[in-house]
mmCIF file of C-alpha atoms and ligand atoms in Angstrom:
data_model
loop_
_atom_site.group_PDB
_atom_site.id
_atom_site.type_symbol
_atom_site.label_atom_id
_atom_site.label_comp_id
_atom_site.label_asym_id
_atom_site.label_seq_id
_atom_site.Cartn_x
_atom_site.Cartn_y
_atom_site.Cartn_z
ATOM 1 C CA UNK A 1 -92.236 9.939 -0.524
ATOM 2 C CA UNK A 2 -88.661 9.681 0.717
ATOM 3 C CA UNK A 3 -87.619 6.653 2.694
ATOM 4 C CA UNK A 4 -86.003 6.900 6.149
ATOM 5 C CA UNK A 5 -82.693 5.697 4.677
ATOM 6 C CA UNK A 6 -82.750 8.486 2.070
ATOM 7 C CA UNK A 7 -83.623 11.146 4.680
ATOM 8 C CA UNK A 8 -80.725 9.955 6.835
ATOM 9 C CA UNK A 9 -78.347 10.151 3.853
ATOM 10 C CA UNK A 10 -79.507 13.714 3.047
ATOM 11 C CA UNK A 11 -79.040 14.721 6.703
ATOM 12 C CA UNK A 12 -75.511 13.302 6.689
ATOM 13 C CA UNK A 13 -74.798 15.124 3.436
ATOM 14 C CA UNK A 14 -76.065 18.436 4.833
ATOM 15 C CA UNK A 15 -73.821 18.018 7.872
ATOM 16 C CA UNK A 16 -70.848 17.338 5.573
ATOM 17 C CA UNK A 17 -71.738 20.360 3.461
ATOM 18 C CA UNK A 18 -72.111 22.573 6.527
ATOM 19 C CA UNK A 19 -68.758 21.376 7.800
ATOM 20 C CA UNK A 20 -67.208 21.974 4.373
ATOM 21 C CA UNK A 21 -68.566 25.510 4.164
ATOM 22 C CA UNK A 22 -67.510 26.244 7.744
ATOM 23 C CA UNK A 23 -64.020 25.006 6.890
ATOM 24 C CA UNK A 24 -63.976 27.120 3.721
ATOM 25 C CA UNK A 25 -65.092 30.234 5.625
ATOM 26 C CA UNK A 26 -62.497 29.562 8.339
ATOM 27 C CA UNK A 27 -59.820 29.177 5.640
ATOM 28 C CA UNK A 28 -60.867 32.472 4.065
ATOM 29 C CA UNK A 29 -60.795 34.216 7.461
ATOM 30 C CA UNK A 30 -57.273 32.894 8.097
ATOM 31 C CA UNK A 31 -56.040 34.000 4.666
ATOM 32 C CA UNK A 32 -57.520 37.474 5.216
ATOM 33 C CA UNK A 33 -56.078 37.910 8.687
ATOM 34 C CA UNK A 34 -52.702 36.254 8.035
ATOM 35 C CA UNK A 35 -51.019 39.617 7.507
ATOM 36 C CA UNK A 36 -50.152 41.424 10.718
ATOM 37 C CA UNK A 37 -51.493 44.921 11.150
ATOM 38 C CA UNK A 38 -49.293 47.354 9.276
ATOM 39 C CA UNK A 39 -47.804 50.465 10.796
ATOM 40 C CA UNK A 40 -47.852 53.948 9.305
ATOM 41 C CA UNK A 41 -50.722 56.381 9.702
ATOM 42 C CA UNK A 42 -53.465 56.067 7.118
ATOM 43 C CA UNK A 43 -55.246 59.299 6.189
ATOM 44 C CA UNK A 44 -57.356 59.680 3.044
ATOM 45 C CA UNK A 45 -55.754 56.580 1.490
ATOM 46 C CA UNK A 46 -52.178 57.802 2.022
ATOM 47 C CA UNK A 47 -49.912 55.978 4.476
ATOM 48 C CA UNK A 48 -47.815 58.591 6.316
ATOM 49 C CA UNK A 49 -44.490 58.441 8.097
ATOM 50 C CA UNK A 50 -43.993 61.816 9.766
ATOM 51 C CA UNK A 51 -40.362 62.614 10.535
ATOM 52 C CA UNK A 52 -38.941 64.767 13.340
ATOM 53 C CA UNK A 53 -39.072 68.431 12.308
ATOM 54 C CA UNK A 54 -35.686 69.235 13.861
ATOM 55 C CA UNK A 55 -33.286 66.395 13.043
ATOM 56 C CA UNK A 56 -31.921 67.615 9.720
ATOM 57 C CA UNK A 57 -28.208 68.326 9.966
ATOM 58 C CA UNK A 58 -27.273 71.476 8.009
ATOM 59 C CA UNK A 59 -30.443 73.506 8.422
ATOM 60 C CA UNK A 60 -33.876 73.704 6.825
ATOM 61 C CA UNK A 61 -32.621 72.765 3.347
ATOM 62 C CA UNK A 62 -31.791 69.312 4.760
ATOM 63 C CA UNK A 63 -34.897 68.811 6.886
ATOM 64 C CA UNK A 64 -37.222 65.967 5.858
ATOM 65 C CA UNK A 65 -40.676 66.262 7.404
ATOM 66 C CA UNK A 66 -42.480 63.270 6.001
ATOM 67 C CA UNK A 67 -43.065 60.563 3.448
ATOM 68 C CA UNK A 68 -46.417 59.207 2.292
ATOM 69 C CA UNK A 69 -47.341 56.234 0.129
ATOM 70 C CA UNK A 70 -50.611 55.546 -1.658
ATOM 71 C CA UNK A 71 -51.644 52.348 -3.400
ATOM 72 C CA UNK A 72 -54.118 52.425 -6.296
ATOM 73 C CA UNK A 73 -55.342 49.443 -8.327
ATOM 74 C CA UNK A 74 -52.287 49.564 -10.575
ATOM 75 C CA UNK A 75 -49.729 51.989 -9.177
ATOM 76 C CA UNK A 76 -47.798 53.144 -6.122
ATOM 77 C CA UNK A 77 -47.661 56.875 -5.427
ATOM 78 C CA UNK A 78 -44.928 58.326 -3.210
ATOM 79 C CA UNK A 79 -44.689 61.852 -1.796
ATOM 80 C CA UNK A 80 -41.930 63.502 0.230
ATOM 81 C CA UNK A 81 -41.893 66.821 1.963
ATOM 82 C CA UNK A 82 -39.013 68.810 3.433
ATOM 83 C CA UNK A 83 -36.514 71.466 2.475
ATOM 84 C CA UNK A 84 -34.860 69.678 -0.449
ATOM 85 C CA UNK A 85 -36.025 70.167 -4.030
ATOM 86 C CA UNK A 86 -35.936 67.429 -6.657
ATOM 87 C CA UNK A 87 -32.791 69.107 -8.072
ATOM 88 C CA UNK A 88 -31.080 69.076 -4.662
ATOM 89 C CA UNK A 89 -29.105 71.841 -2.962
ATOM 90 C CA UNK A 90 -26.215 73.222 -5.001
ATOM 91 C CA UNK A 91 -22.834 72.467 -3.438
ATOM 92 C CA UNK A 92 -19.618 72.752 -5.433
ATOM 93 C CA UNK A 93 -17.772 70.430 -3.025
ATOM 94 C CA UNK A 94 -20.317 67.640 -3.366
ATOM 95 C CA UNK A 95 -20.283 64.828 -5.903
ATOM 96 C CA UNK A 96 -22.410 65.895 -8.871
ATOM 97 C CA UNK A 97 -22.387 69.543 -7.708
ATOM 98 C CA UNK A 98 -25.398 69.094 -5.447
ATOM 99 C CA UNK A 99 -26.671 67.368 -2.310
ATOM 100 C CA UNK A 100 -30.167 66.010 -2.774
ATOM 101 C CA UNK A 101 -32.526 63.112 -2.209
ATOM 102 C CA UNK A 102 -31.071 59.621 -2.211
ATOM 103 C CA UNK A 103 -32.990 56.714 -3.718
ATOM 104 C CA UNK A 104 -36.041 55.087 -2.133
ATOM 105 C CA UNK A 105 -35.790 51.472 -0.981
ATOM 106 C CA UNK A 106 -38.644 49.032 -0.354
ATOM 107 C CA UNK A 107 -37.909 45.983 1.794
ATOM 108 C CA UNK A 108 -40.575 43.244 1.718
ATOM 109 C CA UNK A 109 -38.260 40.537 3.090
ATOM 110 C CA UNK A 110 -38.848 41.015 6.816
ATOM 111 C CA UNK A 111 -35.058 41.069 7.230
ATOM 112 C CA UNK A 112 -33.162 44.102 8.484
ATOM 113 C CA UNK A 113 -31.803 46.529 5.903
ATOM 114 C CA UNK A 114 -28.196 45.329 5.757
ATOM 115 C CA UNK A 115 -29.199 41.655 5.556
ATOM 116 C CA UNK A 116 -31.767 42.361 2.845
ATOM 117 C CA UNK A 117 -29.221 44.474 0.966
ATOM 118 C CA UNK A 118 -26.543 41.759 1.113
ATOM 119 C CA UNK A 119 -29.092 39.209 -0.114
ATOM 120 C CA UNK A 120 -30.225 41.443 -2.997
ATOM 121 C CA UNK A 121 -33.741 41.505 -1.538
ATOM 122 C CA UNK A 122 -34.349 45.254 -1.823
ATOM 123 C CA UNK A 123 -36.359 47.112 -4.425
ATOM 124 C CA UNK A 124 -34.820 50.482 -5.280
ATOM 125 C CA UNK A 125 -36.413 53.473 -6.965
ATOM 126 C CA UNK A 126 -34.356 56.291 -8.432
ATOM 127 C CA UNK A 127 -36.569 59.347 -8.983
ATOM 128 C CA UNK A 128 -34.080 62.235 -8.610
ATOM 129 C CA UNK A 129 -32.174 62.784 -11.872
ATOM 130 C CA UNK A 130 -29.641 65.033 -10.109
ATOM 131 C CA UNK A 131 -28.452 62.553 -7.502
ATOM 132 C CA UNK A 132 -25.436 60.215 -7.495
ATOM 133 C CA UNK A 133 -27.299 56.941 -8.048
ATOM 134 C CA UNK A 134 -25.312 54.446 -10.097
ATOM 135 C CA UNK A 135 -28.324 53.484 -12.250
ATOM 136 C CA UNK A 136 -30.695 55.406 -14.549
ATOM 137 C CA UNK A 137 -34.125 56.613 -13.384
ATOM 138 C CA UNK A 138 -36.546 53.766 -12.679
ATOM 139 C CA UNK A 139 -37.574 50.869 -10.457
ATOM 140 C CA UNK A 140 -35.085 48.061 -9.733
ATOM 141 C CA UNK A 141 -35.508 44.638 -8.197
ATOM 142 C CA UNK A 142 -32.598 42.775 -6.552
ATOM 143 C CA UNK A 143 -31.256 46.251 -5.903
ATOM 144 C CA UNK A 144 -28.004 46.791 -4.009
ATOM 145 C CA UNK A 145 -27.618 49.970 -1.993
ATOM 146 C CA UNK A 146 -24.346 51.842 -1.583
ATOM 147 C CA UNK A 147 -23.500 54.940 0.468
ATOM 148 C CA UNK A 148 -22.572 58.211 -1.240
ATOM 149 C CA UNK A 149 -22.726 60.182 2.018
ATOM 150 C CA UNK A 150 -19.047 61.021 2.416
ATOM 151 C CA UNK A 151 -18.830 62.202 -1.226
ATOM 152 C CA UNK A 152 -21.700 64.541 -0.360
ATOM 153 C CA UNK A 153 -20.083 66.075 2.727
ATOM 154 C CA UNK A 154 -22.177 63.870 4.986
ATOM 155 C CA UNK A 155 -22.042 61.121 7.585
ATOM 156 C CA UNK A 156 -20.141 57.887 6.960
ATOM 157 C CA UNK A 157 -22.345 56.078 9.493
ATOM 158 C CA UNK A 158 -25.634 56.398 11.319
ATOM 159 C CA UNK A 159 -23.702 56.474 14.594
ATOM 160 C CA UNK A 160 -21.744 59.532 13.401
ATOM 161 C CA UNK A 161 -25.014 61.303 12.619
ATOM 162 C CA UNK A 162 -26.398 60.574 16.096
ATOM 163 C CA UNK A 163 -23.115 61.438 17.813
ATOM 164 C CA UNK A 164 -23.378 64.869 16.169
ATOM 165 C CA UNK A 165 -26.491 65.560 18.238
ATOM 166 C CA UNK A 166 -29.397 64.944 15.894
ATOM 167 C CA UNK A 167 -31.221 62.246 17.830
ATOM 168 C CA UNK A 168 -34.875 63.304 18.127
ATOM 169 C CA UNK A 169 -38.216 61.569 18.676
ATOM 170 C CA UNK A 170 -39.468 60.196 15.335
ATOM 171 C CA UNK A 171 -35.869 60.119 14.166
ATOM 172 C CA UNK A 172 -36.743 58.111 11.057
ATOM 173 C CA UNK A 173 -40.439 58.841 11.058
ATOM 174 C CA UNK A 174 -43.174 57.506 13.305
ATOM 175 C CA UNK A 175 -42.423 53.869 12.376
ATOM 176 C CA UNK A 176 -38.730 53.905 13.409
ATOM 177 C CA UNK A 177 -39.087 56.459 16.131
ATOM 178 C CA UNK A 178 -35.901 56.172 18.183
ATOM 179 C CA UNK A 179 -32.188 55.465 17.880
ATOM 180 C CA UNK A 180 -32.441 51.892 19.175
ATOM 181 C CA UNK A 181 -35.039 51.045 16.512
ATOM 182 C CA UNK A 182 -32.879 52.782 13.890
ATOM 183 C CA UNK A 183 -29.819 50.716 14.854
ATOM 184 C CA UNK A 184 -31.946 47.600 14.951
ATOM 185 C CA UNK A 185 -33.021 48.085 11.342
ATOM 186 C CA UNK A 186 -30.063 49.906 9.725
ATOM 187 C CA UNK A 187 -27.202 49.022 12.118
ATOM 188 C CA UNK A 188 -24.807 51.674 13.452
ATOM 189 C CA UNK A 189 -22.680 51.695 10.324
ATOM 190 C CA UNK A 190 -22.771 53.001 6.809
ATOM 191 C CA UNK A 191 -26.220 53.283 5.232
ATOM 192 C CA UNK A 192 -26.529 52.556 1.520
ATOM 193 C CA UNK A 193 -28.587 55.483 0.232
ATOM 194 C CA UNK A 194 -28.441 55.091 -3.550
ATOM 195 C CA UNK A 195 -28.757 52.084 -5.866
ATOM 196 C CA UNK A 196 -25.449 50.624 -7.017
ATOM 197 C CA UNK A 197 -26.959 47.869 -9.166
ATOM 198 C CA UNK A 198 -30.168 45.955 -9.852
ATOM 199 C CA UNK A 199 -32.528 44.705 -12.552
ATOM 200 C CA UNK A 200 -34.658 47.470 -13.991
ATOM 201 C CA UNK A 201 -38.329 46.501 -13.912
ATOM 202 C CA UNK A 202 -40.166 49.790 -14.408
ATOM 203 C CA UNK A 203 -40.191 53.528 -14.996
ATOM 204 C CA UNK A 204 -41.024 56.395 -12.625
ATOM 205 C CA UNK A 205 -43.352 59.284 -13.448
ATOM 206 C CA UNK A 206 -42.740 62.543 -11.604
ATOM 207 C CA UNK A 207 -45.979 64.027 -10.224
ATOM 208 C CA UNK A 208 -46.971 67.675 -9.896
ATOM 209 C CA UNK A 209 -48.302 69.219 -6.678
ATOM 210 C CA UNK A 210 -51.725 69.462 -8.362
ATOM 211 C CA UNK A 211 -51.695 65.737 -9.151
ATOM 212 C CA UNK A 212 -50.664 64.888 -5.578
ATOM 213 C CA UNK A 213 -53.313 67.101 -4.004
ATOM 214 C CA UNK A 214 -55.890 65.805 -6.486
ATOM 215 C CA UNK A 215 -55.104 62.322 -5.179
ATOM 216 C CA UNK A 216 -55.776 63.431 -1.603
ATOM 217 C CA UNK A 217 -52.243 64.076 -0.353
ATOM 218 C CA UNK A 218 -52.353 66.298 2.717
ATOM 219 C CA UNK A 219 -49.154 66.690 4.759
ATOM 220 C CA UNK A 220 -50.819 69.752 6.350
ATOM 221 C CA UNK A 221 -53.020 67.419 8.368
ATOM 222 C CA UNK A 222 -49.850 66.475 10.303
ATOM 223 C CA UNK A 223 -48.420 70.027 10.264
ATOM 224 C CA UNK A 224 -45.613 68.590 8.130
ATOM 225 C CA UNK A 225 -45.217 71.609 5.900
ATOM 226 C CA UNK A 226 -42.002 71.362 3.944
ATOM 227 C CA UNK A 227 -41.073 74.155 1.536
ATOM 228 C CA UNK A 228 -40.567 71.429 -1.089
ATOM 229 C CA UNK A 229 -42.871 68.528 -1.871
ATOM 230 C CA UNK A 230 -41.725 65.910 -4.346
ATOM 231 C CA UNK A 231 -43.856 63.101 -5.754
ATOM 232 C CA UNK A 232 -43.654 60.246 -8.208
ATOM 233 C CA UNK A 233 -45.437 57.019 -9.110
ATOM 234 C CA UNK A 234 -44.608 53.665 -10.639
ATOM 235 C CA UNK A 235 -46.417 50.467 -11.646
ATOM 236 C CA UNK A 236 -47.497 48.289 -8.743
ATOM 237 C CA UNK A 237 -46.577 45.207 -10.753
ATOM 238 C CA UNK A 238 -42.899 46.260 -10.524
ATOM 239 C CA UNK A 239 -42.708 45.434 -6.814
ATOM 240 C CA UNK A 240 -43.851 42.689 -4.450
ATOM 241 C CA UNK A 241 -46.891 42.817 -2.183
ATOM 242 C CA UNK A 242 -47.197 42.379 1.557
ATOM 243 C CA UNK A 243 -45.617 44.116 4.505
ATOM 244 C CA UNK A 244 -42.903 46.560 3.646
ATOM 245 C CA UNK A 245 -40.484 49.021 5.173
ATOM 246 C CA UNK A 246 -39.776 51.917 2.812
ATOM 247 C CA UNK A 247 -36.778 54.117 3.591
ATOM 248 C CA UNK A 248 -35.015 57.100 2.152
ATOM 249 C CA UNK A 249 -32.059 59.255 3.207
ATOM 250 C CA UNK A 250 -30.619 62.406 1.762
ATOM 251 C CA UNK A 251 -27.364 61.862 -0.150
ATOM 252 C CA UNK A 252 -25.442 63.212 2.854
ATOM 253 C CA UNK A 253 -27.343 61.155 5.468
ATOM 254 C CA UNK A 254 -28.216 64.490 7.108
ATOM 255 C CA UNK A 255 -31.795 63.271 7.486
ATOM 256 C CA UNK A 256 -33.807 60.166 6.673
ATOM 257 C CA UNK A 257 -37.362 58.885 6.892
ATOM 258 C CA UNK A 258 -39.154 55.538 6.789
ATOM 259 C CA UNK A 259 -42.722 54.286 6.556
ATOM 260 C CA UNK A 260 -44.073 50.801 7.129
ATOM 261 C CA UNK A 261 -47.187 49.449 5.471
ATOM 262 C CA UNK A 262 -48.844 46.651 3.602
ATOM 263 C CA UNK A 263 -49.404 46.703 -0.140
ATOM 264 C CA UNK A 264 -52.677 45.077 -1.309
ATOM 265 C CA UNK A 265 -54.342 45.643 2.059
ATOM 266 C CA UNK A 266 -57.718 44.606 0.561
ATOM 267 C CA UNK A 267 -58.420 40.833 0.259
ATOM 268 C CA UNK A 268 -56.367 39.515 -2.604
ATOM 269 C CA UNK A 269 -58.146 38.075 -5.661
ATOM 270 C CA UNK A 270 -56.311 34.791 -5.045
ATOM 271 C CA UNK A 271 -57.917 34.439 -1.574
ATOM 272 C CA UNK A 272 -61.393 35.117 -2.950
ATOM 273 C CA UNK A 273 -60.976 32.828 -5.950
ATOM 274 C CA UNK A 274 -59.653 30.168 -3.546
ATOM 275 C CA UNK A 275 -62.863 30.490 -1.524
ATOM 276 C CA UNK A 276 -64.937 30.374 -4.722
ATOM 277 C CA UNK A 277 -63.115 27.244 -5.816
ATOM 278 C CA UNK A 278 -63.705 25.428 -2.497
ATOM 279 C CA UNK A 279 -67.375 26.471 -2.352
ATOM 280 C CA UNK A 280 -67.926 25.546 -6.015
ATOM 281 C CA UNK A 281 -66.271 22.153 -5.606
ATOM 282 C CA UNK A 282 -68.428 21.432 -2.539
ATOM 283 C CA UNK A 283 -71.653 22.356 -4.327
ATOM 284 C CA UNK A 284 -70.721 20.280 -7.363
ATOM 285 C CA UNK A 285 -69.805 17.210 -5.333
ATOM 286 C CA UNK A 286 -72.931 17.522 -3.198
ATOM 287 C CA UNK A 287 -75.173 17.876 -6.257
ATOM 288 C CA UNK A 288 -73.713 14.605 -7.544
ATOM 289 C CA UNK A 289 -74.281 12.940 -4.163
ATOM 290 C CA UNK A 290 -77.900 14.210 -4.026
ATOM 291 C CA UNK A 291 -78.512 12.797 -7.482
ATOM 292 C CA UNK A 292 -77.094 9.459 -6.349
ATOM 293 C CA UNK A 293 -79.255 9.449 -3.202
ATOM 294 C CA UNK A 294 -82.429 10.394 -5.043
ATOM 295 C CA UNK A 295 -81.939 8.000 -7.982
HETATM 296 CA CA1 LIG B 1 -36.552 65.529 9.800
HETATM 297 CA CA1 LIG B 2 -24.575 64.709 -5.035
HETATM 298 CA CA1 LIG B 3 -35.217 61.929 10.238
#
């Protein structure tokens, strides 16, 4: 039979254990909720930024209607819809003989675009072989963005674009919906729309319409029916995780789109293993204490 002293020790131990587990659970809850809610519109695992349907300068060939991003266990899928094909629109007066998609930029830094660009904090993805990017196809970290808009008969600044009468609701998609928000993130000036330099960290794979639809892409759900839909994917390990702003402009700055989101939106393995470690350590230490009490 257990003595009163032993019972008291076990009771104390149980209280300690309960407190320890409560603390561990609280820690886990904090680590899971530390990320603020991400923007974008999630539909069938794709995160959509739907752009204004009437803010493309130069007609339907320069009208972006949306961008969508999907995260799988090991890759990031990106889809764009609008009037511009992967090869771009032929134009003999434009650099490279065409005006097409610029490069895609991911910003995980929380800083605005110009600040992140100056600091080399952007990730850049060149997926359009026909454009005027200064690097080969692929994914780049510490990417620097440079503008090729004026060489593509476009706008030297965002302010010029707006002053030409193209300000519409959802000007840069649903996540940067008005001019003030656009200036806040990009500033009024020149917008770097292709990669000038960076460290290559991965390749891009161009995706077919069948592959995109097979993965659940559905711009139709938002009535964002571009005549052209372009898609590609790259390894998730090439980029950071956390909250991001992804942005893309045409080479001429005639239209642009953004989407905000959060990569690894499920609890990260590190958070779970952290919980496992705390719980395991508590159980182990308590087992030792029990043995000591009972011996
Ligand atoms: Ca548009
Ligand atoms: Ca060009
Ligand atoms: Ca736009």
